[in-house]
């Protein structure tokens, strides 16, 4: 991926199959993101104007970013990724010009998806009171609204935003023609946990004693990110035990599980 001042661009390689669970959600995203790009002629033939924005909300680590990337991959769209927190930390004016520049580049590289992580940081509700309102946030929000309204003539560009705090987002962004679709990305249920474990052990040789269904049952409060971490950690436990290990056994998963939630970078790297 190429990086220009806080924006990364590439066509992601992650596919729908790399995401466990969330079947209905994937279908909705396929229709909202993949179809208008892949079948734009059919959309204009039937007079359907494609959506301009989709807001994904839900707890951290439950695949909002990965879903956005998979949608871009499926549509073979250039994926421009911006982080709300990073934009917020920029000098006054710099964030807005980066945003305008990103929309411009997205037009040139269309079909494109512009992904905003932590959108609430820069698209927070305008409070109206000078005490609480943030000038940076307001200027940024109005730039974003202008750019999104300008998407009318731009085919093949879609804005996807992710947040853990949907109620903090300014309602102006929810008006028709802006974020038309709001999707909740839930934490994984039992079946989804099983599928996530299957995805993340796909390239791993696991022992016959490993039953991913039982692990899925025992990991009720784990997020997708934590399940991914569990699989990686189990392999590291196996290697720590024997550096020539060829399979990851049930005891390694058990040991890795007992490390949660106190997993620290030091433990992973030791
Ligand atoms: P945040 O709000 O912290 O940005 P997020 O909801 O955007 O989190 P991701 O960054 O997409 O979450 O996911 C974090 C990691 O967890 C990814 O590396 C992804 O592989 C893994 N993961 C999460 N959910 C799933 C899932 N359903 N299937 C497979 N992997 C998953």
Tab-separated table of C-alpha atoms and ligand atoms in Angstrom:
chain	number	residue	atom	x	y	z
A	1	UNK	CA	0.000	0.000	0.000
A	2	UNK	CA	1.114	3.546	-0.644
A	3	UNK	CA	0.947	6.048	2.173
A	4	UNK	CA	0.546	9.786	1.700
A	5	UNK	CA	0.378	11.839	4.879
A	6	UNK	CA	-1.954	9.719	6.959
A	7	UNK	CA	-3.883	7.999	4.151
A	8	UNK	CA	-3.210	4.473	2.965
A	9	UNK	CA	-4.327	3.306	-0.456
A	10	UNK	CA	-4.487	-0.151	-1.972
A	11	UNK	CA	-6.934	-2.784	-3.146
A	12	UNK	CA	-7.204	-4.971	-0.047
A	13	UNK	CA	-6.643	-8.704	-0.355
A	14	UNK	CA	-9.068	-9.807	2.357
A	15	UNK	CA	-12.208	-11.541	1.076
A	16	UNK	CA	-15.704	-12.247	2.458
A	17	UNK	CA	-14.529	-15.784	3.283
A	18	UNK	CA	-11.916	-14.427	5.661
A	19	UNK	CA	-14.696	-13.137	7.902
A	20	UNK	CA	-16.457	-15.622	10.166
A	21	UNK	CA	-20.202	-15.252	10.851
A	22	UNK	CA	-22.134	-12.077	9.920
A	23	UNK	CA	-23.809	-13.680	6.916
A	24	UNK	CA	-26.698	-11.171	6.637
A	25	UNK	CA	-24.399	-8.233	7.126
A	26	UNK	CA	-22.081	-9.417	4.366
A	27	UNK	CA	-25.079	-9.769	2.067
A	28	UNK	CA	-26.222	-6.220	2.840
A	29	UNK	CA	-22.749	-4.867	2.165
A	30	UNK	CA	-22.527	-6.815	-1.067
A	31	UNK	CA	-25.723	-5.174	-2.248
A	32	UNK	CA	-24.816	-1.707	-1.026
A	33	UNK	CA	-21.147	-1.608	-1.966
A	34	UNK	CA	-20.204	-4.362	-4.357
A	35	UNK	CA	-23.211	-4.358	-6.700
A	36	UNK	CA	-23.363	-0.629	-7.528
A	37	UNK	CA	-19.674	-0.733	-8.449
A	38	UNK	CA	-19.658	-4.030	-10.310
A	39	UNK	CA	-23.012	-3.563	-12.013
A	40	UNK	CA	-23.177	0.212	-12.359
A	41	UNK	CA	-24.787	-0.064	-15.814
A	42	UNK	CA	-27.676	-2.088	-14.406
A	43	UNK	CA	-28.148	0.473	-11.647
A	44	UNK	CA	-28.364	3.385	-14.053
A	45	UNK	CA	-30.594	1.374	-16.419
A	46	UNK	CA	-33.103	0.938	-13.606
A	47	UNK	CA	-32.629	4.471	-12.360
A	48	UNK	CA	-31.314	3.483	-8.937
A	49	UNK	CA	-28.888	5.964	-7.512
A	50	UNK	CA	-26.206	4.147	-5.545
A	51	UNK	CA	-25.714	4.797	-1.882
A	52	UNK	CA	-23.073	7.296	-0.902
A	53	UNK	CA	-22.300	6.281	2.641
A	54	UNK	CA	-22.533	3.333	5.009
A	55	UNK	CA	-21.933	3.596	8.746
A	56	UNK	CA	-20.720	0.503	10.565
A	57	UNK	CA	-21.011	0.574	14.322
A	58	UNK	CA	-20.324	-1.892	17.086
A	59	UNK	CA	-17.774	-2.891	19.715
A	60	UNK	CA	-14.058	-2.817	18.906
A	61	UNK	CA	-12.362	-5.822	17.356
A	62	UNK	CA	-15.481	-7.224	15.719
A	63	UNK	CA	-14.439	-6.733	12.083
A	64	UNK	CA	-15.749	-3.329	11.001
A	65	UNK	CA	-12.468	-2.527	9.274
A	66	UNK	CA	-12.180	-6.027	7.837
A	67	UNK	CA	-15.712	-5.841	6.405
A	68	UNK	CA	-14.927	-2.544	4.706
A	69	UNK	CA	-11.767	-4.049	3.231
A	70	UNK	CA	-13.574	-7.180	2.055
A	71	UNK	CA	-16.195	-5.014	0.343
A	72	UNK	CA	-13.424	-3.118	-1.454
A	73	UNK	CA	-11.747	-6.364	-2.431
A	74	UNK	CA	-14.980	-7.816	-3.795
A	75	UNK	CA	-15.627	-4.668	-5.818
A	76	UNK	CA	-11.935	-4.380	-6.800
A	77	UNK	CA	-12.088	-0.808	-5.564
A	78	UNK	CA	-9.200	1.361	-4.408
A	79	UNK	CA	-9.389	1.574	-0.635
A	80	UNK	CA	-8.507	4.911	0.959
A	81	UNK	CA	-8.208	4.570	4.702
A	82	UNK	CA	-8.313	7.526	7.099
A	83	UNK	CA	-8.259	7.482	10.868
A	84	UNK	CA	-10.397	9.983	12.755
A	85	UNK	CA	-7.918	10.157	15.608
A	86	UNK	CA	-5.031	10.823	13.254
A	87	UNK	CA	-6.944	13.543	11.420
A	88	UNK	CA	-7.868	15.139	14.694
A	89	UNK	CA	-4.239	15.356	15.731
A	90	UNK	CA	-3.274	17.337	12.635
A	91	UNK	CA	-2.728	21.070	12.467
A	92	UNK	CA	-5.773	23.245	11.893
A	93	UNK	CA	-6.661	23.082	8.214
A	94	UNK	CA	-4.400	20.139	7.502
A	95	UNK	CA	-7.086	17.531	8.197
A	96	UNK	CA	-9.603	19.259	5.906
A	97	UNK	CA	-7.135	19.574	3.069
A	98	UNK	CA	-6.198	15.919	3.476
A	99	UNK	CA	-9.872	15.036	3.301
A	100	UNK	CA	-10.467	17.106	0.154
A	101	UNK	CA	-7.342	15.656	-1.392
A	102	UNK	CA	-8.489	12.117	-0.574
A	103	UNK	CA	-11.865	12.651	-2.260
A	104	UNK	CA	-10.076	14.059	-5.289
A	105	UNK	CA	-7.724	11.091	-5.493
A	106	UNK	CA	-10.628	8.699	-4.946
A	107	UNK	CA	-12.384	10.213	-7.990
A	108	UNK	CA	-9.294	9.730	-10.088
A	109	UNK	CA	-8.828	6.152	-8.878
A	110	UNK	CA	-12.545	5.191	-9.044
A	111	UNK	CA	-14.076	2.816	-8.247
A	112	UNK	CA	-13.013	3.770	-4.752
A	113	UNK	CA	-14.003	3.297	-1.171
A	114	UNK	CA	-13.051	5.898	1.396
A	115	UNK	CA	-12.931	4.326	4.836
A	116	UNK	CA	-13.063	6.396	8.018
A	117	UNK	CA	-12.058	4.629	11.164
A	118	UNK	CA	-13.038	6.218	14.500
A	119	UNK	CA	-15.386	8.520	12.619
A	120	UNK	CA	-16.924	9.899	15.826
A	121	UNK	CA	-13.669	11.699	16.649
A	122	UNK	CA	-13.977	14.045	13.669
A	123	UNK	CA	-17.704	13.851	12.978
A	124	UNK	CA	-18.955	14.437	16.503
A	125	UNK	CA	-22.226	16.217	17.198
A	126	UNK	CA	-21.956	19.953	17.003
A	127	UNK	CA	-22.819	21.026	20.493
A	128	UNK	CA	-23.770	24.595	19.716
A	129	UNK	CA	-22.184	25.850	22.902
A	130	UNK	CA	-18.845	27.492	22.315
A	131	UNK	CA	-17.526	25.924	25.515
A	132	UNK	CA	-17.798	22.348	24.328
A	133	UNK	CA	-17.663	22.586	20.599
A	134	UNK	CA	-14.407	21.906	18.897
A	135	UNK	CA	-13.470	24.223	16.061
A	136	UNK	CA	-11.331	21.553	14.443
A	137	UNK	CA	-14.191	19.040	14.562
A	138	UNK	CA	-16.726	21.482	13.132
A	139	UNK	CA	-14.548	22.567	10.255
A	140	UNK	CA	-13.787	18.994	9.454
A	141	UNK	CA	-17.414	17.952	9.624
A	142	UNK	CA	-18.527	20.701	7.274
A	143	UNK	CA	-15.810	19.701	4.789
A	144	UNK	CA	-16.971	16.100	4.991
A	145	UNK	CA	-20.601	17.111	4.404
A	146	UNK	CA	-19.618	19.204	1.391
A	147	UNK	CA	-17.555	16.393	-0.088
A	148	UNK	CA	-20.275	13.812	0.474
A	149	UNK	CA	-22.891	16.063	-1.113
A	150	UNK	CA	-20.556	16.452	-4.077
A	151	UNK	CA	-20.540	12.710	-4.637
A	152	UNK	CA	-23.804	13.021	-6.531
A	153	UNK	CA	-22.061	13.247	-9.859
A	154	UNK	CA	-19.241	10.922	-8.923
A	155	UNK	CA	-19.998	7.354	-9.761
A	156	UNK	CA	-18.176	4.539	-8.104
A	157	UNK	CA	-17.200	6.307	-4.872
A	158	UNK	CA	-18.551	5.235	-1.557
A	159	UNK	CA	-17.760	6.372	1.969
A	160	UNK	CA	-17.680	3.779	4.708
A	161	UNK	CA	-17.286	4.900	8.288
A	162	UNK	CA	-16.759	2.941	11.478
A	163	UNK	CA	-17.423	3.922	15.068
A	164	UNK	CA	-17.933	2.451	18.521
A	165	UNK	CA	-20.052	5.456	19.447
A	166	UNK	CA	-22.787	5.952	16.816
A	167	UNK	CA	-24.727	8.341	19.056
A	168	UNK	CA	-21.807	10.738	19.085
A	169	UNK	CA	-22.003	11.207	15.298
A	170	UNK	CA	-23.559	14.452	14.118
A	171	UNK	CA	-27.116	13.819	12.872
A	172	UNK	CA	-26.441	15.912	9.752
A	173	UNK	CA	-24.400	12.967	8.487
A	174	UNK	CA	-27.425	10.693	8.755
A	175	UNK	CA	-29.583	12.670	6.342
A	176	UNK	CA	-30.565	10.987	3.082
A	177	UNK	CA	-27.793	11.053	0.522
A	178	UNK	CA	-25.128	10.858	3.199
A	179	UNK	CA	-24.899	7.788	5.453
A	180	UNK	CA	-28.007	6.106	4.060
A	181	UNK	CA	-27.267	2.745	5.574
A	182	UNK	CA	-26.393	2.165	9.219
A	183	UNK	CA	-25.323	-1.353	10.125
A	184	UNK	CA	-24.642	-2.811	13.548
A	185	UNK	CA	-21.691	-5.198	13.645
A	186	UNK	CA	-22.337	-7.395	16.686
A	187	UNK	CA	-19.878	-9.404	18.754
A	188	UNK	CA	-19.662	-12.996	17.506
A	189	UNK	CA	-22.214	-15.597	18.634
A	190	UNK	CA	-21.325	-19.283	19.035
A	191	UNK	CA	-21.504	-20.156	15.330
A	192	UNK	CA	-19.570	-17.040	14.355
A	193	UNK	CA	-16.870	-17.830	16.936
A	194	UNK	CA	-16.509	-21.299	15.459
A	195	UNK	CA	-16.168	-19.825	11.966
A	196	UNK	CA	-13.667	-17.197	13.130
A	197	UNK	CA	-11.551	-19.915	14.787
A	198	UNK	CA	-11.740	-21.927	11.556
A	199	UNK	CA	-10.562	-18.922	9.521
A	200	UNK	CA	-7.621	-18.250	11.799
A	201	UNK	CA	-6.480	-21.885	12.015
A	202	UNK	CA	-6.855	-22.426	8.261
A	203	UNK	CA	-3.121	-22.304	7.637
A	204	UNK	CA	-2.164	-23.883	10.934
A	205	UNK	CA	-1.616	-27.578	11.549
A	206	UNK	CA	-3.806	-28.375	14.528
A	207	UNK	CA	-3.806	-31.658	16.461
A	208	UNK	CA	-6.604	-34.240	16.295
A	209	UNK	CA	-7.462	-33.436	19.892
A	210	UNK	CA	-8.438	-29.869	19.028
A	211	UNK	CA	-12.206	-29.375	18.782
A	212	UNK	CA	-12.902	-25.849	17.556
A	213	UNK	CA	-16.596	-26.228	18.527
A	214	UNK	CA	-15.628	-26.716	22.168
A	215	UNK	CA	-13.215	-23.770	22.025
A	216	UNK	CA	-16.020	-21.675	20.530
A	217	UNK	CA	-18.271	-22.657	23.437
A	218	UNK	CA	-15.588	-21.719	25.959
A	219	UNK	CA	-14.905	-18.279	24.518
A	220	UNK	CA	-18.251	-16.600	24.996
A	221	UNK	CA	-17.081	-13.043	25.532
A	222	UNK	CA	-14.247	-13.048	23.033
A	223	UNK	CA	-14.261	-10.633	20.125
A	224	UNK	CA	-13.063	-11.632	16.665
A	225	UNK	CA	-9.772	-9.880	17.326
A	226	UNK	CA	-9.330	-11.812	20.574
A	227	UNK	CA	-10.085	-15.122	18.865
A	228	UNK	CA	-7.490	-14.338	16.221
A	229	UNK	CA	-5.047	-13.523	19.003
A	230	UNK	CA	-5.931	-16.785	20.784
A	231	UNK	CA	-5.027	-18.848	17.705
A	232	UNK	CA	-1.746	-17.023	17.237
A	233	UNK	CA	-0.924	-17.299	20.935
A	234	UNK	CA	-1.676	-21.064	20.946
A	235	UNK	CA	0.880	-21.521	18.176
A	236	UNK	CA	3.410	-19.460	20.116
A	237	UNK	CA	2.802	-21.566	23.248
A	238	UNK	CA	3.480	-24.683	21.143
A	239	UNK	CA	6.713	-23.190	19.839
A	240	UNK	CA	7.769	-22.030	23.262
A	241	UNK	CA	7.357	-25.613	24.461
A	242	UNK	CA	9.230	-27.067	21.538
A	243	UNK	CA	10.735	-24.909	18.843
A	244	UNK	CA	10.484	-27.826	16.364
A	245	UNK	CA	6.753	-28.358	17.039
A	246	UNK	CA	4.733	-29.128	13.892
A	247	UNK	CA	1.216	-29.137	15.338
A	248	UNK	CA	-0.725	-27.007	17.767
A	249	UNK	CA	-2.556	-29.160	20.302
A	250	UNK	CA	-5.523	-28.657	22.575
A	251	UNK	CA	-3.302	-27.975	25.591
A	252	UNK	CA	-1.756	-25.049	23.732
A	253	UNK	CA	-5.175	-23.527	23.104
A	254	UNK	CA	-6.050	-24.092	26.766
A	255	UNK	CA	-2.838	-22.406	27.896
A	256	UNK	CA	-3.405	-19.502	25.510
A	257	UNK	CA	-6.976	-19.091	26.729
A	258	UNK	CA	-5.914	-18.921	30.347
A	259	UNK	CA	-3.662	-15.993	29.456
A	260	UNK	CA	-6.613	-13.818	28.571
A	261	UNK	CA	-7.198	-11.017	29.321
A	262	UNK	CA	-3.750	-10.478	30.708
A	263	UNK	CA	-2.014	-11.004	27.376
A	264	UNK	CA	0.669	-8.428	27.023
A	265	UNK	CA	3.075	-7.619	24.284
A	266	UNK	CA	5.950	-8.776	26.530
A	267	UNK	CA	4.452	-12.234	26.826
A	268	UNK	CA	3.940	-12.511	23.091
A	269	UNK	CA	7.474	-11.415	22.390
A	270	UNK	CA	9.260	-13.345	25.164
B	1	LIG	P1	-11.793	-1.370	15.896
B	1	LIG	O1	-13.110	-0.780	16.262
B	1	LIG	O2	-10.900	-1.628	17.064
B	1	LIG	O3	-11.102	-0.683	14.748
B	1	LIG	P2	-12.833	-3.377	14.129
B	1	LIG	O4	-14.251	-3.664	14.495
B	1	LIG	O5	-12.583	-2.499	12.976
B	1	LIG	O6	-12.078	-2.873	15.401
B	1	LIG	P3	-11.101	-5.236	12.820
B	1	LIG	O7	-9.938	-4.308	12.848
B	1	LIG	O8	-11.767	-5.461	11.528
B	1	LIG	O9	-12.147	-4.787	13.910
B	1	LIG	O10	-10.703	-6.645	13.403
B	1	LIG	C1	-9.544	-6.823	14.189
B	1	LIG	C2	-8.937	-8.183	13.874
B	1	LIG	O11	-9.813	-9.218	14.316
B	1	LIG	C3	-8.703	-8.402	12.409
B	1	LIG	O12	-7.352	-8.713	12.235
B	1	LIG	C4	-9.575	-9.574	12.007
B	1	LIG	O13	-8.833	-10.516	11.293
B	1	LIG	C5	-10.046	-10.184	13.316
B	1	LIG	N1	-11.505	-10.433	13.261
B	1	LIG	C6	-12.482	-9.721	13.859
B	1	LIG	N2	-13.697	-10.214	13.556
B	1	LIG	C7	-13.488	-11.271	12.748
B	1	LIG	C8	-14.343	-12.187	12.057
B	1	LIG	N3	-15.677	-12.113	12.162
B	1	LIG	N4	-13.765	-13.147	11.286
B	1	LIG	C9	-12.420	-13.242	11.163
B	1	LIG	N5	-11.571	-12.392	11.768
B	1	LIG	C10	-12.072	-11.426	12.538
